[in-house]
């Protein structure tokens, strides 16, 4: 960190504490004008969310219902300091505090469901969900790979907890409908089961003017969560989980001129499938400590056909197929010493096989791009990954202070087998590489808790994104040894306070160093080709605020805000089109503000509305495409009893235009105005 940046952070810290002294915040449930204490497991142990020395946004069941959250990306729009890049109906890359907007190499996964990071482009985290925790800051010490600046942690409803059975239906704009149901209960004195299923379908909101169709970016998806719990005694808990998903979508959402009218002669497709099994055993030992084992196996796929010229001409299109098989095992031992020290030690193993195939085809108009008509080029590759780690955490109270230290020793090994082919008589290649890395991932924080309702903290944490191969390319010149991991160090100062039983305010100031960024650089020998290298460095700094209040019985009010002081490349001299040093990081709003309020008792009329303001952002590293700020307004009104609920809702009511992704010079538009009606029956 330069001296100037140190001085800036030093001035920002007292400013943050000045802001936070009189108030307090987060996302919690409100009943009888009192905000409930929300228990989280962000640090892999159960704690009051206000005791976590990190920026943490919580979405309880009540929040998900009041805010009518329908998609994972809705979470990103409401969370301060968070953004997303969505290239198709399902693939989302999440950006935390400006980190993660560069999409290079293979996909990374940082959505953790019931203790397992699921290797799938878009797991349905809103099916039968109990709570969602968005954890910001480098999470390498506890969660390991691909947690540069944050992760999403999801807890689903457990059958032993006695949740209601329900069935609900939803219909809205663009011929969109959704049917969901969950049923479960006790099977015996010590066991229970629950199954939840969802079907959703939509024609999509794009019109293809070449084919004269309005359903070329349609979507159909089936999701299933099945659970079986056994509690033989209070000391032993066993859980079996099955998560399944399948989607079949169009891929026709990019337009060169922006807007909702595409011109592709090949509308494309986008499909995926997932089956994940999770086996969890938790046992309380005679010493008072608890041992927990989480085993999982996932088998997933993701395929697409995409028209790359975005026009009615038949120039070029590409097929991509991806299959992932992954096994993981995590073992934890947790206890509390007589001194009050809370400790956790654990080990993690993962073995993964990723098979990919890319096929690039030139059409009848391929000559417009100086290619032979009918040219076909392809690659087939396999990446085998082995990951092993040891980790630990100590939380030590000293009077009104609390020291937290974490450390993870992480070993990652990858091997690549790659080959290509073509129909032009050009030479083909077979390549094999082996690379491995060892990462030391520490985290430390100092908390001051003068009262049960006030918590100030200083923290530093390290995160990393795994090393990777450029295996999806069909050109042998672009496939070589892996790029090394990316690393981040997050410095954070924050304050959390419950001012009264009905008001909370949380604030945080942060600075992040981001190094060894995996980026595209021009090939030294082949003009127009780009290599992947660790060729960039960047930093971000900013302030975040979350406010929640319940001024009267049944009334809740929230405000989430984030502002970035800086978010730029410190070094990127060899960008694809020049020197990007000093450019703003892509897919990063310079500010976000979300405001909302709702009213509703357990029975009767309920209403709610929220508006989110998004500052300007650049859509690419070159900063040649800038999107101006915009606002999204949502609202709902309905009636509920203990047994049923019905309501009318609207999203993006002012019909704002905005983009969710950019590919070359084409953009993908976000959802326009959407109006729907939803009914739910509890039994």
XYZ file of C-alpha atoms in Angstrom:
683
model
C 0.000 0.000 0.000
C 1.414 3.393 -0.925
C 1.895 6.133 1.660
C -0.891 8.206 0.083
C -3.339 5.290 0.401
C -2.302 4.681 4.001
C -2.958 8.332 4.822
C -6.367 8.156 3.113
C -7.359 5.050 5.087
C -6.112 6.591 8.319
C -8.424 9.579 7.775
C -11.318 7.342 6.771
C -11.238 5.214 9.966
C -12.171 7.978 12.438
C -14.724 9.258 9.913
C -16.387 5.830 9.897
C -16.485 5.657 13.687
C -18.016 9.132 13.797
C -20.722 7.963 11.401
C -21.533 4.848 13.379
C -21.578 6.012 16.986
C -25.274 6.943 17.307
C -26.888 4.153 15.302
C -26.913 0.415 14.337
C -28.073 -2.050 11.298
C -28.505 -5.243 9.169
C -31.205 -7.424 7.724
C -33.246 -9.079 10.498
C -36.811 -9.971 11.297
C -39.142 -7.451 12.953
C -42.057 -8.459 15.193
C -43.902 -6.299 17.761
C -41.528 -3.416 17.065
C -38.494 -5.479 18.131
C -35.742 -6.715 15.828
C -35.049 -10.371 16.472
C -31.540 -11.649 17.101
C -30.410 -13.511 13.995
C -28.016 -16.431 14.392
C -25.528 -17.028 11.569
C -22.784 -19.545 10.815
C -20.556 -17.368 8.614
C -17.513 -18.367 10.709
C -18.590 -22.058 10.710
C -19.908 -21.723 14.256
C -23.243 -20.329 15.422
C -23.070 -16.658 16.461
C -25.206 -13.542 16.678
C -24.677 -11.782 13.347
C -23.743 -8.585 15.201
C -20.758 -10.418 16.763
C -19.119 -11.193 13.399
C -16.057 -8.939 12.762
C -16.862 -8.575 9.063
C -19.364 -6.977 6.726
C -22.295 -9.361 6.586
C -25.710 -9.026 4.907
C -28.445 -11.418 6.044
C -31.654 -12.374 4.255
C -34.015 -14.353 6.472
C -37.166 -16.136 5.314
C -39.109 -13.020 6.252
C -36.790 -10.793 4.181
C -37.040 -13.046 1.138
C -40.838 -12.877 1.332
C -41.140 -9.129 2.028
C -38.686 -8.184 -0.717
C -40.130 -10.728 -3.194
C -36.640 -11.982 -4.012
C -36.954 -14.275 -7.030
C -33.393 -14.754 -8.324
C -29.883 -15.001 -6.918
C -29.031 -11.765 -8.690
C -31.775 -9.961 -6.705
C -29.549 -10.545 -3.661
C -26.654 -8.827 -5.426
C -28.809 -5.823 -6.331
C -29.821 -5.273 -2.693
C -26.480 -5.961 -0.985
C -24.225 -2.907 -0.528
C -20.915 -3.168 -2.359
C -22.081 -6.072 -4.527
C -22.782 -6.371 -8.240
C -23.026 -9.152 -10.797
C -22.333 -10.015 -14.422
C -24.929 -12.270 -16.080
C -24.111 -13.524 -19.577
C -27.093 -15.872 -20.061
C -30.195 -16.976 -18.186
C -28.181 -18.821 -15.557
C -24.468 -17.993 -15.451
C -23.745 -15.252 -12.898
C -20.361 -13.906 -11.798
C -20.613 -11.985 -8.533
C -18.571 -8.855 -7.957
C -17.723 -7.942 -4.367
C -16.449 -4.399 -3.814
C -15.147 -4.218 -7.374
C -13.402 -7.611 -7.211
C -14.476 -10.345 -9.636
C -15.672 -8.435 -12.702
C -12.920 -9.857 -14.940
C -14.261 -13.112 -16.392
C -11.273 -15.207 -17.376
C -10.499 -18.915 -17.529
C -13.090 -21.424 -16.293
C -16.000 -20.600 -14.018
C -15.480 -20.224 -10.298
C -18.023 -21.206 -7.676
C -18.585 -19.446 -4.349
C -22.170 -20.309 -3.431
C -22.135 -22.580 -0.388
C -25.356 -24.548 0.304
C -25.729 -26.438 3.594
C -21.951 -26.463 4.044
C -20.978 -27.444 0.484
C -19.778 -25.258 -2.390
C -21.844 -26.469 -5.355
C -20.003 -26.678 -8.737
C -22.940 -25.461 -10.839
C -23.599 -22.270 -12.791
C -26.797 -21.289 -10.941
C -27.945 -23.450 -8.011
C -31.489 -22.606 -6.949
C -30.725 -20.978 -3.599
C -34.297 -19.724 -3.114
C -36.064 -23.100 -2.977
C -37.211 -23.882 0.591
C -34.573 -21.534 1.978
C -34.219 -20.684 5.672
C -31.509 -17.998 5.452
C -28.934 -16.464 3.106
C -25.699 -14.886 4.353
C -23.576 -12.684 2.091
C -20.073 -12.512 3.594
C -17.721 -9.852 2.256
C -13.937 -9.697 2.547
C -11.381 -12.363 1.667
C -12.690 -15.691 2.997
C -9.693 -17.881 2.213
C -8.930 -18.779 5.840
C -12.198 -20.670 6.369
C -13.537 -21.357 2.869
C -10.406 -21.669 0.742
C -10.295 -21.311 -3.019
C -12.252 -18.799 -5.102
C -13.214 -16.516 -2.215
C -11.261 -13.410 -3.225
C -13.654 -10.868 -1.737
C -16.775 -12.683 -0.572
C -19.190 -15.597 -0.843
C -22.867 -16.470 -0.544
C -23.797 -18.977 2.168
C -27.227 -20.642 2.125
C -29.027 -22.642 4.819
C -32.122 -24.540 3.727
C -35.050 -25.583 5.909
C -34.428 -28.745 7.924
C -37.248 -31.281 8.347
C -36.617 -31.658 12.101
C -37.346 -27.945 12.601
C -41.061 -28.342 11.875
C -41.537 -25.961 8.955
C -44.974 -25.595 7.353
C -45.950 -27.478 4.227
C -46.993 -25.227 1.374
C -47.912 -24.968 -2.289
C -47.661 -21.739 -4.279
C -48.185 -20.541 -7.826
C -46.933 -17.413 -9.593
C -47.792 -15.936 -13.003
C -46.444 -12.782 -14.622
C -45.192 -10.896 -17.668
C -43.666 -12.656 -20.690
C -45.803 -15.734 -20.042
C -43.745 -16.478 -16.928
C -45.056 -18.923 -14.382
C -43.772 -20.811 -11.390
C -45.161 -23.640 -9.277
C -43.535 -24.642 -6.001
C -44.435 -27.019 -3.177
C -42.845 -28.436 -0.045
C -44.084 -31.173 2.257
C -42.514 -32.966 5.191
C -42.747 -33.988 8.809
C -41.769 -36.563 11.378
C -41.362 -40.176 10.272
C -40.831 -41.443 13.784
C -39.741 -40.271 17.183
C -36.231 -39.351 16.023
C -36.453 -38.830 12.280
C -38.073 -36.515 9.766
C -38.086 -35.917 6.023
C -38.916 -33.024 3.724
C -39.114 -32.597 -0.030
C -39.435 -29.344 -1.969
C -39.877 -29.005 -5.723
C -40.218 -26.134 -8.168
C -41.032 -25.719 -11.839
C -40.640 -22.384 -13.608
C -40.922 -21.281 -17.204
C -40.812 -18.044 -19.206
C -40.768 -16.950 -22.849
C -38.184 -14.313 -21.936
C -38.301 -10.617 -22.762
C -36.293 -10.524 -26.016
C -37.793 -10.364 -29.522
C -35.820 -11.826 -32.418
C -36.513 -9.626 -35.456
C -34.712 -11.967 -37.878
C -36.825 -14.993 -36.943
C -39.911 -12.961 -35.938
C -40.169 -14.745 -32.567
C -40.540 -13.558 -28.973
C -39.425 -16.764 -27.218
C -35.860 -17.303 -28.469
C -34.474 -16.547 -25.000
C -36.984 -18.680 -23.143
C -36.277 -20.621 -19.968
C -37.610 -23.793 -18.359
C -36.256 -25.194 -15.093
C -36.988 -28.017 -12.647
C -35.526 -27.983 -9.113
C -35.698 -30.464 -6.228
C -34.441 -30.484 -2.628
C -34.995 -33.687 -0.611
C -33.839 -34.094 3.009
C -33.855 -36.810 5.651
C -32.745 -36.106 9.237
C -32.049 -38.512 12.102
C -31.527 -37.348 15.702
C -31.029 -40.545 17.676
C -30.042 -38.483 20.711
C -29.436 -34.811 21.448
C -25.729 -35.493 20.877
C -25.951 -37.101 17.419
C -27.386 -35.596 14.238
C -27.350 -37.226 10.802
C -28.613 -35.584 7.622
C -28.989 -36.795 4.042
C -29.592 -34.183 1.336
C -30.315 -34.475 -2.366
C -30.218 -31.376 -4.584
C -31.228 -31.690 -8.240
C -31.763 -29.148 -10.992
C -32.266 -29.109 -14.748
C -32.752 -26.144 -17.069
C -33.312 -25.724 -20.800
C -33.067 -22.169 -22.104
C -32.571 -20.184 -25.236
C -29.398 -18.107 -25.669
C -30.490 -15.026 -27.575
C -29.911 -11.993 -25.355
C -26.987 -9.996 -26.832
C -27.563 -7.008 -29.108
C -24.965 -4.725 -30.683
C -27.180 -1.650 -30.479
C -28.608 -2.452 -27.050
C -32.268 -2.951 -26.266
C -34.529 -5.985 -26.454
C -34.552 -6.759 -30.205
C -31.983 -9.355 -31.234
C -31.022 -10.246 -34.801
C -29.310 -13.633 -34.470
C -30.045 -16.124 -37.231
C -29.185 -18.875 -34.732
C -30.986 -18.150 -31.436
C -28.888 -20.706 -29.587
C -29.550 -22.779 -26.510
C -28.331 -23.002 -22.928
C -28.827 -26.159 -20.829
C -27.633 -27.502 -17.508
C -28.135 -30.376 -15.072
C -27.120 -30.969 -11.458
C -27.322 -33.794 -8.956
C -25.663 -33.255 -5.566
C -25.742 -35.559 -2.558
C -24.697 -34.327 0.899
C -24.157 -36.543 3.954
C -23.633 -34.717 7.264
C -22.854 -36.213 10.668
C -22.534 -34.088 13.808
C -21.597 -35.638 17.143
C -21.178 -34.042 20.561
C -18.228 -35.614 22.390
C -17.953 -36.310 26.091
C -15.395 -33.489 26.363
C -18.067 -30.981 25.323
C -16.545 -30.412 21.891
C -18.373 -31.246 18.663
C -17.117 -33.086 15.595
C -18.799 -32.554 12.241
C -18.295 -34.316 8.912
C -19.729 -33.031 5.610
C -19.334 -35.316 2.588
C -20.651 -34.430 -0.854
C -20.683 -35.609 -4.433
C -21.825 -33.465 -7.383
C -22.359 -34.294 -11.038
C -23.215 -31.261 -13.171
C -23.217 -30.088 -16.780
C -23.498 -26.818 -18.687
C -23.863 -26.521 -22.477
C -24.639 -23.791 -24.976
C -24.836 -22.772 -28.613
C -24.142 -19.070 -29.140
C -24.319 -16.926 -32.292
C -21.107 -14.890 -32.030
C -21.792 -12.357 -34.781
C -25.087 -11.107 -33.250
C -26.583 -10.538 -36.703
C -28.864 -12.073 -39.315
C -25.746 -13.097 -41.263
C -24.475 -16.688 -40.932
C -20.866 -15.830 -40.003
C -19.833 -17.780 -36.908
C -21.329 -19.663 -33.995
C -19.874 -21.782 -31.206
C -20.873 -24.794 -29.149
C -19.568 -25.365 -25.642
C -20.063 -28.407 -23.425
C -18.878 -28.724 -19.840
C -19.214 -31.588 -17.370
C -18.016 -31.545 -13.756
C -17.732 -34.368 -11.253
C -16.661 -33.354 -7.773
C -16.203 -35.092 -4.414
C -15.430 -33.204 -1.211
C -15.005 -34.015 2.453
C -14.758 -31.512 5.304
C -14.073 -32.517 8.897
C -14.357 -30.007 11.758
C -13.752 -30.157 15.502
C -15.168 -27.300 17.567
C -15.081 -26.508 21.253
C -14.897 -23.852 23.955
C -12.117 -23.870 26.546
C -12.609 -23.050 30.242
C -10.991 -19.657 29.599
C -13.813 -18.816 27.203
C -11.629 -19.293 24.123
C -13.664 -20.607 21.188
C -11.640 -22.833 18.875
C -12.179 -24.666 15.601
C -9.853 -26.949 13.631
C -10.594 -28.730 10.400
C -9.411 -30.502 7.268
C -10.728 -30.414 3.720
C -10.268 -32.639 0.667
C -11.657 -32.199 -2.822
C -11.206 -34.130 -6.053
C -12.732 -32.783 -9.246
C -12.813 -33.701 -12.926
C -13.789 -31.047 -15.471
C -14.384 -32.096 -19.094
C -14.886 -29.357 -21.684
C -15.445 -29.274 -25.430
C -15.474 -26.188 -27.665
C -16.578 -26.235 -31.318
C -16.339 -23.115 -33.470
C -18.166 -23.204 -36.834
C -17.946 -20.777 -39.738
C -21.214 -20.373 -41.649
C -22.113 -19.472 -45.216
C -21.086 -15.852 -44.614
C -17.811 -16.659 -42.839
C -15.905 -14.702 -45.474
C -17.169 -11.501 -43.865
C -14.733 -12.306 -41.042
C -11.970 -13.516 -43.403
C -12.660 -17.189 -42.633
C -13.280 -20.125 -44.983
C -16.942 -21.076 -45.387
C -17.744 -24.196 -43.377
C -14.573 -24.054 -41.243
C -14.735 -26.136 -38.060
C -12.280 -25.978 -35.158
C -12.607 -27.730 -31.825
C -10.921 -28.656 -28.550
C -11.525 -31.416 -26.030
C -9.876 -31.248 -22.641
C -9.908 -32.614 -19.119
C -8.723 -30.803 -15.999
C -8.186 -32.932 -12.891
C -8.001 -31.003 -9.624
C -6.920 -32.136 -6.175
C -7.325 -29.722 -3.280
C -6.355 -30.354 0.338
C -6.313 -27.982 3.270
C -5.898 -27.682 7.014
C -7.596 -24.758 8.738
C -8.210 -23.389 12.192
C -9.842 -20.539 14.084
C -9.404 -19.136 17.588
C -11.683 -16.520 19.179
C -10.179 -15.290 22.442
C -11.993 -12.816 24.743
C -9.934 -10.371 26.833
C -12.228 -8.138 28.882
C -14.168 -5.956 26.454
C -11.895 -7.042 23.608
C -11.927 -10.129 21.444
C -9.077 -11.436 19.313
C -9.833 -13.693 16.360
C -7.178 -15.503 14.370
C -7.641 -17.877 11.445
C -5.248 -19.740 9.212
C -5.643 -22.081 6.261
C -2.843 -24.036 4.592
C -4.148 -24.851 1.146
C -2.618 -27.138 -1.484
C -4.026 -27.139 -5.022
C -2.878 -29.392 -7.867
C -4.184 -29.342 -11.433
C -3.384 -31.350 -14.548
C -4.576 -30.700 -18.097
C -4.952 -33.039 -21.071
C -5.896 -31.074 -24.205
C -6.207 -31.747 -27.916
C -7.690 -29.910 -30.866
C -8.912 -30.697 -34.372
C -10.085 -28.910 -37.526
C -11.381 -29.639 -41.032
C -8.842 -27.449 -42.836
C -5.913 -29.871 -42.921
C -3.977 -27.762 -40.394
C -1.707 -29.477 -37.830
C -3.385 -30.587 -34.615
C -1.923 -30.721 -31.133
C -2.028 -32.806 -27.971
C -0.844 -31.089 -24.800
C -0.466 -32.096 -21.174
C 0.486 -29.942 -18.194
C 0.775 -30.350 -14.421
C 0.883 -27.441 -11.994
C 0.473 -27.066 -8.256
C 0.366 -24.265 -5.699
C 0.577 -23.867 -1.942
C -1.266 -20.948 -0.338
C -1.001 -19.569 3.184
C -4.291 -17.824 3.943
C -4.365 -15.937 7.252
C -7.057 -13.750 8.762
C -7.079 -11.726 11.978
C -9.402 -9.288 13.707
C -9.570 -7.221 16.888
C -13.021 -6.481 18.286
C -14.082 -4.052 20.995
C -17.425 -4.826 22.657
C -18.011 -2.336 25.485
C -21.670 -3.419 25.686
C -23.794 -6.224 24.296
C -25.200 -3.834 21.698
C -21.979 -2.204 20.416
C -19.191 -3.820 18.417
C -16.248 -2.099 16.694
C -13.616 -4.107 14.861
C -10.443 -4.023 12.780
C -9.715 -6.951 10.465
C -7.363 -8.134 7.753
C -8.027 -11.190 5.600
C -6.603 -12.923 2.548
C -8.522 -14.574 -0.266
C -7.511 -16.266 -3.480
C -8.807 -17.444 -6.810
C -7.340 -20.765 -7.931
C -4.802 -21.083 -10.730
C -6.257 -22.258 -14.013
C -5.686 -23.270 -17.635
C -6.816 -21.526 -20.809
C -8.185 -24.862 -21.975
C -11.397 -23.706 -23.688
C -9.481 -22.198 -26.640
C -9.281 -24.089 -29.945
C -5.872 -22.606 -30.905
C -2.834 -24.498 -29.629
C -0.793 -21.286 -29.355
C -3.108 -20.078 -26.568
C -2.874 -23.203 -24.382
C 0.133 -23.427 -22.087
C 1.044 -23.861 -18.437
C -1.538 -22.632 -15.975
C -1.728 -19.069 -14.796
C -1.011 -18.711 -11.078
C -3.677 -17.907 -8.477
C -4.943 -14.393 -7.869
C -4.701 -13.022 -4.324
C -6.456 -10.308 -2.371
C -5.856 -8.725 1.017
C -8.812 -6.931 2.591
C -8.285 -4.355 5.351
C -11.532 -3.448 7.086
C -12.714 -1.301 9.992
C -16.340 -1.497 11.027
C -18.900 -0.737 13.682
C -22.135 -2.573 14.510
C -24.663 -1.313 16.990
C -28.172 -1.959 18.237
C -29.227 1.529 19.232
C -32.565 0.320 20.537
C -34.535 -2.890 20.244
C -35.949 -1.565 16.981
C -32.950 0.096 15.263
C -29.647 -1.295 14.007
C -26.881 0.308 11.990
C -23.726 -1.326 10.604
C -20.954 0.483 8.771
C -17.647 -0.629 7.302
C -14.647 0.985 5.616
C -12.333 -1.197 3.556
C -9.261 -1.227 1.359
C -8.407 -4.203 -0.896
C -5.136 -5.030 -2.662
C -5.722 -7.357 -5.630
C -2.625 -8.935 -7.203
C -1.652 -11.452 -9.907
C -4.932 -10.876 -11.750
C -5.546 -13.350 -14.582
C -6.103 -11.226 -17.704
C -5.882 -11.266 -21.505
C -2.658 -9.919 -23.022
C -1.711 -9.802 -26.730
C 0.186 -12.812 -28.036
C 3.751 -11.700 -28.906
C 3.831 -13.690 -32.168
C 0.230 -13.909 -33.418
C -1.632 -10.667 -34.008
C -5.235 -10.743 -32.846
C -4.631 -13.621 -30.400
C -4.553 -13.215 -26.609
C -2.832 -15.162 -23.856
C -3.894 -15.512 -20.234
C -1.279 -14.185 -17.824
C -0.998 -12.862 -14.268
C -0.393 -9.409 -15.694
C -2.464 -6.956 -13.652
C -2.792 -5.440 -10.192
C -5.636 -3.353 -8.769
C -7.047 -1.889 -5.599
C -10.439 -0.789 -4.310
C -11.548 1.212 -1.283
C -14.935 2.273 -0.068
C -17.547 2.618 2.650
C -20.736 0.593 3.246
C -23.779 1.132 5.429
C -26.771 -1.003 6.369
C -29.694 0.377 8.367
C -32.747 -1.524 9.621
C -35.540 -0.177 11.790
C -38.994 -1.166 12.990
C -40.608 2.148 13.992
C -44.013 0.583 14.691
C -45.556 -2.853 15.022
C -45.566 -4.567 11.620
C -43.511 -1.806 9.982
C -39.953 -2.337 8.771
C -37.616 0.111 7.051
C -34.179 -0.511 5.563
C -31.421 1.377 3.800
C -28.312 -0.168 2.251
C -25.626 2.044 0.717
C -22.098 1.730 -0.662
C -19.665 4.222 -2.136
C -16.292 3.424 -3.707
C -13.501 5.941 -3.200
C -11.231 4.160 -5.680
C -11.494 1.064 -7.884
C -8.824 0.952 -10.530
C -5.994 -1.009 -12.106
C -2.623 -0.109 -10.571
C -0.761 -1.973 -13.277
C -2.133 -3.353 -16.528
C 0.324 -2.087 -19.110
C -0.296 -4.783 -21.713
C -4.073 -4.802 -22.127
C -5.761 -6.149 -25.244
C -6.009 -2.656 -26.758
C -3.320 -0.747 -24.890
C -2.269 0.365 -21.429
C -5.163 -0.006 -18.955
C -3.223 1.239 -15.929
C -5.446 3.713 -14.087
C -8.645 2.423 -15.727
C -11.685 1.727 -13.579
C -12.479 -1.896 -12.763
C -15.324 -3.305 -14.883
C -18.814 -4.254 -13.664
C -18.464 -1.970 -10.649
C -20.955 0.761 -9.757
C -19.339 3.791 -8.177
C -22.204 3.836 -5.652
C -25.359 1.899 -4.765
C -28.261 2.857 -2.502
C -31.285 0.688 -1.677
C -34.259 1.987 0.313
C -37.373 0.069 1.262
C -40.289 -0.193 3.624
C -43.052 -2.701 4.283
C -46.100 -3.055 6.493
C -47.891 -6.242 7.412
C -49.070 -8.238 10.418
C -49.429 -11.993 10.604
C -52.943 -11.595 9.183
C -54.360 -8.864 6.994
C -53.227 -6.502 4.244
C -49.508 -6.080 3.636
C -47.703 -3.646 1.348
C -44.075 -3.076 0.486
C -41.897 -1.037 -1.852
C -38.187 -0.584 -2.459
C -35.973 1.381 -4.832
C -32.332 0.737 -5.685
C -30.061 3.368 -7.222
C -27.000 2.210 -9.154
C -24.181 4.564 -10.095
C -22.314 4.511 -13.384
C -20.138 1.547 -14.320
C -17.734 0.546 -17.073
C -18.616 -2.648 -18.906
C -15.062 -3.609 -19.946
C -11.446 -3.299 -18.847
C -10.651 -0.860 -21.654
C -13.292 1.547 -20.249
C -14.612 2.161 -23.774
C -18.202 1.303 -22.795
C -19.781 3.111 -19.873
C -23.276 2.597 -18.533
C -24.937 5.555 -16.826
C -26.632 5.264 -13.475
C -30.205 4.017 -13.162
C -32.835 3.118 -10.554
C -35.001 0.009 -10.091
C -38.381 0.348 -8.326
C -40.226 -2.708 -6.951
C -43.521 -2.950 -5.047
C -46.123 -5.439 -3.863
C -49.523 -5.460 -2.166
C -51.505 -8.406 -0.869
C -53.487 -10.103 1.859
C -52.507 -12.991 4.095
C -53.934 -15.251 6.767
C -52.296 -18.057 8.702
C -53.376 -20.464 5.954
C -53.043 -18.558 2.665
C -51.494 -15.520 0.976
C -52.197 -13.725 -2.291
C -50.496 -10.630 -3.665
C -49.785 -8.533 -6.729
C -46.208 -7.422 -7.357
C -44.152 -5.419 -9.821
C -40.436 -5.267 -10.588
C -38.649 -2.428 -12.369
C -41.902 -0.504 -12.446
C -40.357 2.522 -14.188
C -39.063 0.224 -16.979
C -35.429 1.322 -16.649
C -32.950 0.117 -19.263
C -29.700 -1.397 -18.026
C -27.195 -4.095 -18.999
C -26.121 -7.256 -17.197
C -23.129 -8.251 -19.383
C -21.033 -7.336 -22.395
C -19.401 -9.603 -24.994
C -17.148 -7.847 -27.517
C -19.372 -4.917 -28.590
C -22.732 -6.514 -27.745
C -24.687 -6.038 -24.518
C -27.255 -8.139 -22.677
C -30.169 -6.087 -21.347
C -31.585 -6.515 -17.865
C -35.206 -7.367 -17.141
C -37.725 -4.653 -18.163
C -40.964 -3.933 -16.289
C -42.474 -7.131 -14.869
C -45.889 -7.510 -13.216
C -47.112 -10.702 -11.590
C -49.552 -12.282 -9.136
C -48.685 -14.932 -6.556
C -50.784 -17.188 -4.309
C -49.612 -19.458 -1.491
C -51.404 -22.060 0.613
C -49.932 -23.332 3.912
C -51.067 -26.663 5.348
